[in-house]
């Protein structure tokens, strides 16, 4: 499914959710603006073939703790990333497995590794740099898949109605702490199995002195 069709499908589902809520005589707290934020440290998502190459045939991820989005978790497994200029050790694997391996780092990490930082939405890895990944059983040369994740907000179709936004829309988000500041070009992602949360990386959090769980405000 291409991106346009995906957005059209999600927005259609959002409209159905609104109609169902109104049909049942329920009320919505519309014009919401406040959202929690989570800080995403460097990590890697692996496809099955790459997991087994790095950790051994038949290996399965060992869940350590759940993270903010339903069904996703931090695993016990870690790898080392190696670039043209440096390496970063103990990079955690997140589960569950993906269809394609993807590494998410910060711009500072990209400079440490010696690769060009490419800001992308998750899953859009064409034309992105690759890296060498070292696991306990083997070394893998990844040809593409290393991104700096585009900052984004996860929400359900019901959330989208309440916040007055659509899947794929870009919004501005205001930091409400003492340092203040505004994030531009924040992507909205809408799906039934999402939990309301804004994701930024460690560079962005440090620049604005933001901690996990802080409340931000959508300005649109």
GROMACS .gro file of C-alpha atoms in nm:
model
  220
    1UNK     CA    1   0.000   0.000   0.000
    2UNK     CA    2   0.151   0.336  -0.100
    3UNK     CA    3   0.164   0.629   0.143
    4UNK     CA    4  -0.128   0.818  -0.015
    5UNK     CA    5  -0.361   0.518  -0.001
    6UNK     CA    6  -0.253   0.447   0.358
    7UNK     CA    7  -0.340   0.803   0.469
    8UNK     CA    8  -0.673   0.790   0.284
    9UNK     CA    9  -0.760   0.460   0.454
   10UNK     CA   10  -0.667   0.585   0.802
   11UNK     CA   11  -0.858   0.910   0.757
   12UNK     CA   12  -1.163   0.714   0.636
   13UNK     CA   13  -1.144   0.500   0.951
   14UNK     CA   14  -1.120   0.820   1.159
   15UNK     CA   15  -1.440   0.951   0.999
   16UNK     CA   16  -1.617   0.621   1.071
   17UNK     CA   17  -1.508   0.640   1.436
   18UNK     CA   18  -1.653   0.991   1.465
   19UNK     CA   19  -1.983   0.885   1.307
   20UNK     CA   20  -2.011   0.584   1.540
   21UNK     CA   21  -1.944   0.798   1.848
   22UNK     CA   22  -2.210   1.049   1.745
   23UNK     CA   23  -2.458   0.773   1.656
   24UNK     CA   24  -2.427   0.628   2.006
   25UNK     CA   25  -2.491   0.967   2.163
   26UNK     CA   26  -2.145   0.983   2.316
   27UNK     CA   27  -1.952   1.304   2.358
   28UNK     CA   28  -1.599   1.397   2.259
   29UNK     CA   29  -1.368   1.637   2.432
   30UNK     CA   30  -1.279   1.818   2.111
   31UNK     CA   31  -1.002   2.070   2.053
   32UNK     CA   32  -0.757   1.888   2.278
   33UNK     CA   33  -0.399   2.014   2.254
   34UNK     CA   34  -0.189   1.858   2.533
   35UNK     CA   35   0.019   1.545   2.466
   36UNK     CA   36   0.284   1.346   2.659
   37UNK     CA   37   0.631   1.302   2.514
   38UNK     CA   38   0.873   1.007   2.515
   39UNK     CA   39   1.244   1.024   2.438
   40UNK     CA   40   1.366   0.761   2.195
   41UNK     CA   41   1.729   0.659   2.246
   42UNK     CA   42   1.930   0.493   1.967
   43UNK     CA   43   1.802   0.145   1.886
   44UNK     CA   44   1.763  -0.114   1.613
   45UNK     CA   45   1.471  -0.311   1.471
   46UNK     CA   46   1.565  -0.644   1.313
   47UNK     CA   47   1.405  -0.872   1.057
   48UNK     CA   48   1.409  -1.243   1.134
   49UNK     CA   49   1.693  -1.333   0.898
   50UNK     CA   50   1.923  -1.065   1.041
   51UNK     CA   51   1.836  -1.158   1.401
   52UNK     CA   52   1.935  -1.519   1.337
   53UNK     CA   53   2.255  -1.417   1.160
   54UNK     CA   54   2.362  -1.193   1.447
   55UNK     CA   55   2.245  -1.411   1.740
   56UNK     CA   56   2.224  -1.762   1.601
   57UNK     CA   57   1.978  -1.984   1.417
   58UNK     CA   58   1.637  -2.004   1.581
   59UNK     CA   59   1.713  -1.721   1.825
   60UNK     CA   60   1.415  -1.528   1.962
   61UNK     CA   61   1.417  -1.187   2.127
   62UNK     CA   62   1.413  -1.178   2.507
   63UNK     CA   63   1.164  -0.920   2.634
   64UNK     CA   64   1.300  -0.690   2.907
   65UNK     CA   65   1.024  -0.430   2.935
   66UNK     CA   66   0.732  -0.290   2.740
   67UNK     CA   67   0.768   0.054   2.583
   68UNK     CA   68   0.509   0.321   2.513
   69UNK     CA   69   0.343   0.173   2.204
   70UNK     CA   70   0.124  -0.138   2.256
   71UNK     CA   71   0.297  -0.464   2.166
   72UNK     CA   72   0.644  -0.311   2.138
   73UNK     CA   73   0.923  -0.387   2.383
   74UNK     CA   74   1.289  -0.338   2.469
   75UNK     CA   75   1.480  -0.663   2.429
   76UNK     CA   76   1.780  -0.795   2.620
   77UNK     CA   77   1.977  -0.830   2.296
   78UNK     CA   78   2.228  -0.560   2.201
   79UNK     CA   79   2.459  -0.501   1.905
   80UNK     CA   80   2.754  -0.281   1.810
   81UNK     CA   81   2.724  -0.032   1.522
   82UNK     CA   82   3.036   0.041   1.318
   83UNK     CA   83   3.072   0.327   1.070
   84UNK     CA   84   3.358   0.475   0.868
   85UNK     CA   85   3.485   0.685   1.160
   86UNK     CA   86   3.374   0.515   1.480
   87UNK     CA   87   3.153   0.267   1.659
   88UNK     CA   88   2.873   0.267   1.915
   89UNK     CA   89   2.840  -0.033   2.145
   90UNK     CA   90   2.542  -0.174   2.338
   91UNK     CA   91   2.271  -0.058   2.099
   92UNK     CA   92   1.949  -0.219   2.213
   93UNK     CA   93   1.721  -0.425   1.990
   94UNK     CA   94   1.350  -0.343   2.004
   95UNK     CA   95   1.079  -0.597   1.934
   96UNK     CA   96   0.878  -0.737   1.778
   97UNK     CA   97   1.060  -0.830   1.459
   98UNK     CA   98   1.010  -0.615   1.150
   99UNK     CA   99   0.988  -0.693   0.780
  100UNK     CA  100   1.303  -0.487   0.726
  101UNK     CA  101   1.596  -0.406   0.953
  102UNK     CA  102   1.612  -0.041   1.056
  103UNK     CA  103   1.854   0.151   1.278
  104UNK     CA  104   1.740   0.472   1.450
  105UNK     CA  105   2.008   0.709   1.575
  106UNK     CA  106   2.054   1.078   1.653
  107UNK     CA  107   2.248   1.330   1.445
  108UNK     CA  108   2.520   1.324   1.712
  109UNK     CA  109   2.542   0.945   1.671
  110UNK     CA  110   2.569   0.983   1.292
  111UNK     CA  111   2.867   1.214   1.336
  112UNK     CA  112   3.031   0.969   1.576
  113UNK     CA  113   2.988   0.690   1.321
  114UNK     CA  114   3.094   0.906   1.028
  115UNK     CA  115   2.780   0.874   0.818
  116UNK     CA  116   2.546   1.134   0.671
  117UNK     CA  117   2.240   1.183   0.894
  118UNK     CA  118   1.921   1.129   0.696
  119UNK     CA  119   1.592   1.233   0.861
  120UNK     CA  120   1.313   0.993   0.761
  121UNK     CA  121   0.977   0.863   0.870
  122UNK     CA  122   1.003   0.509   1.007
  123UNK     CA  123   0.996   0.247   0.733
  124UNK     CA  124   1.114   0.483   0.460
  125UNK     CA  125   1.471   0.358   0.420
  126UNK     CA  126   1.538   0.384   0.045
  127UNK     CA  127   1.850   0.588  -0.016
  128UNK     CA  128   1.959   0.584   0.349
  129UNK     CA  129   2.312   0.491   0.462
  130UNK     CA  130   2.410   0.146   0.580
  131UNK     CA  131   2.635   0.031   0.863
  132UNK     CA  132   2.822  -0.269   0.991
  133UNK     CA  133   2.636  -0.447   1.272
  134UNK     CA  134   2.828  -0.674   1.508
  135UNK     CA  135   2.643  -0.938   1.707
  136UNK     CA  136   2.766  -1.224   1.927
  137UNK     CA  137   2.753  -1.476   1.641
  138UNK     CA  138   2.832  -1.280   1.326
  139UNK     CA  139   2.891  -0.946   1.159
  140UNK     CA  140   2.631  -0.807   0.919
  141UNK     CA  141   2.688  -0.541   0.654
  142UNK     CA  142   2.364  -0.345   0.621
  143UNK     CA  143   2.344  -0.168   0.284
  144UNK     CA  144   2.068   0.074   0.389
  145UNK     CA  145   1.835   0.139   0.680
  146UNK     CA  146   2.006   0.386   0.915
  147UNK     CA  147   1.783   0.687   0.983
  148UNK     CA  148   1.738   0.982   1.214
  149UNK     CA  149   1.368   0.937   1.292
  150UNK     CA  150   1.137   1.222   1.198
  151UNK     CA  151   0.974   1.350   1.517
  152UNK     CA  152   0.615   1.233   1.530
  153UNK     CA  153   0.298   1.182   1.733
  154UNK     CA  154   0.119   0.847   1.770
  155UNK     CA  155  -0.259   0.856   1.818
  156UNK     CA  156  -0.575   0.654   1.760
  157UNK     CA  157  -0.854   0.759   1.518
  158UNK     CA  158  -1.056   0.876   1.821
  159UNK     CA  159  -0.759   1.087   1.936
  160UNK     CA  160  -0.731   1.234   1.586
  161UNK     CA  161  -1.093   1.347   1.600
  162UNK     CA  162  -1.047   1.501   1.945
  163UNK     CA  163  -0.729   1.683   1.844
  164UNK     CA  164  -0.863   1.788   1.505
  165UNK     CA  165  -0.578   1.637   1.301
  166UNK     CA  166  -0.533   1.373   1.030
  167UNK     CA  167  -0.288   1.096   0.957
  168UNK     CA  168   0.019   1.233   0.777
  169UNK     CA  169  -0.048   1.592   0.880
  170UNK     CA  170   0.244   1.807   0.997
  171UNK     CA  171   0.191   2.014   1.311
  172UNK     CA  172   0.389   2.242   1.539
  173UNK     CA  173   0.433   2.142   1.903
  174UNK     CA  174   0.525   2.378   2.187
  175UNK     CA  175   0.754   2.283   2.475
  176UNK     CA  176   0.598   2.408   2.801
  177UNK     CA  177   0.895   2.385   3.038
  178UNK     CA  178   1.119   2.671   3.154
  179UNK     CA  179   1.343   2.646   2.849
  180UNK     CA  180   1.053   2.661   2.605
  181UNK     CA  181   1.067   2.629   2.228
  182UNK     CA  182   0.864   2.502   1.933
  183UNK     CA  183   0.908   2.187   1.726
  184UNK     CA  184   0.806   2.226   1.360
  185UNK     CA  185   0.731   1.952   1.104
  186UNK     CA  186   0.599   1.700   1.358
  187UNK     CA  187   0.424   1.415   1.174
  188UNK     CA  188   0.092   1.281   1.299
  189UNK     CA  189   0.056   0.901   1.277
  190UNK     CA  190  -0.292   0.757   1.328
  191UNK     CA  191  -0.368   0.388   1.384
  192UNK     CA  192  -0.613   0.189   1.596
  193UNK     CA  193  -0.339   0.014   1.795
  194UNK     CA  194  -0.138   0.327   1.882
  195UNK     CA  195  -0.118   0.496   2.223
  196UNK     CA  196  -0.112   0.876   2.245
  197UNK     CA  197   0.252   0.982   2.260
  198UNK     CA  198   0.498   1.218   2.090
  199UNK     CA  199   0.842   1.075   2.008
  200UNK     CA  200   1.162   1.278   1.989
  201UNK     CA  201   1.526   1.169   1.995
  202UNK     CA  202   1.792   1.240   2.258
  203UNK     CA  203   1.941   1.538   2.071
  204UNK     CA  204   1.601   1.707   2.055
  205UNK     CA  205   1.526   1.632   2.420
  206UNK     CA  206   1.861   1.768   2.539
  207UNK     CA  207   1.827   2.086   2.333
  208UNK     CA  208   1.493   2.164   2.500
  209UNK     CA  209   1.569   2.014   2.844
  210UNK     CA  210   1.277   1.772   2.805
  211UNK     CA  211   1.224   1.467   3.025
  212UNK     CA  212   1.018   1.154   2.960
  213UNK     CA  213   0.651   1.208   3.032
  214UNK     CA  214   0.656   1.587   3.004
  215UNK     CA  215   0.347   1.749   2.854
  216UNK     CA  216   0.366   1.933   2.521
  217UNK     CA  217   0.106   2.139   2.334
  218UNK     CA  218   0.001   2.098   1.972
  219UNK     CA  219  -0.025   2.437   1.801
  220UNK     CA  220  -0.113   2.321   1.445
   0.00000   0.00000   0.00000
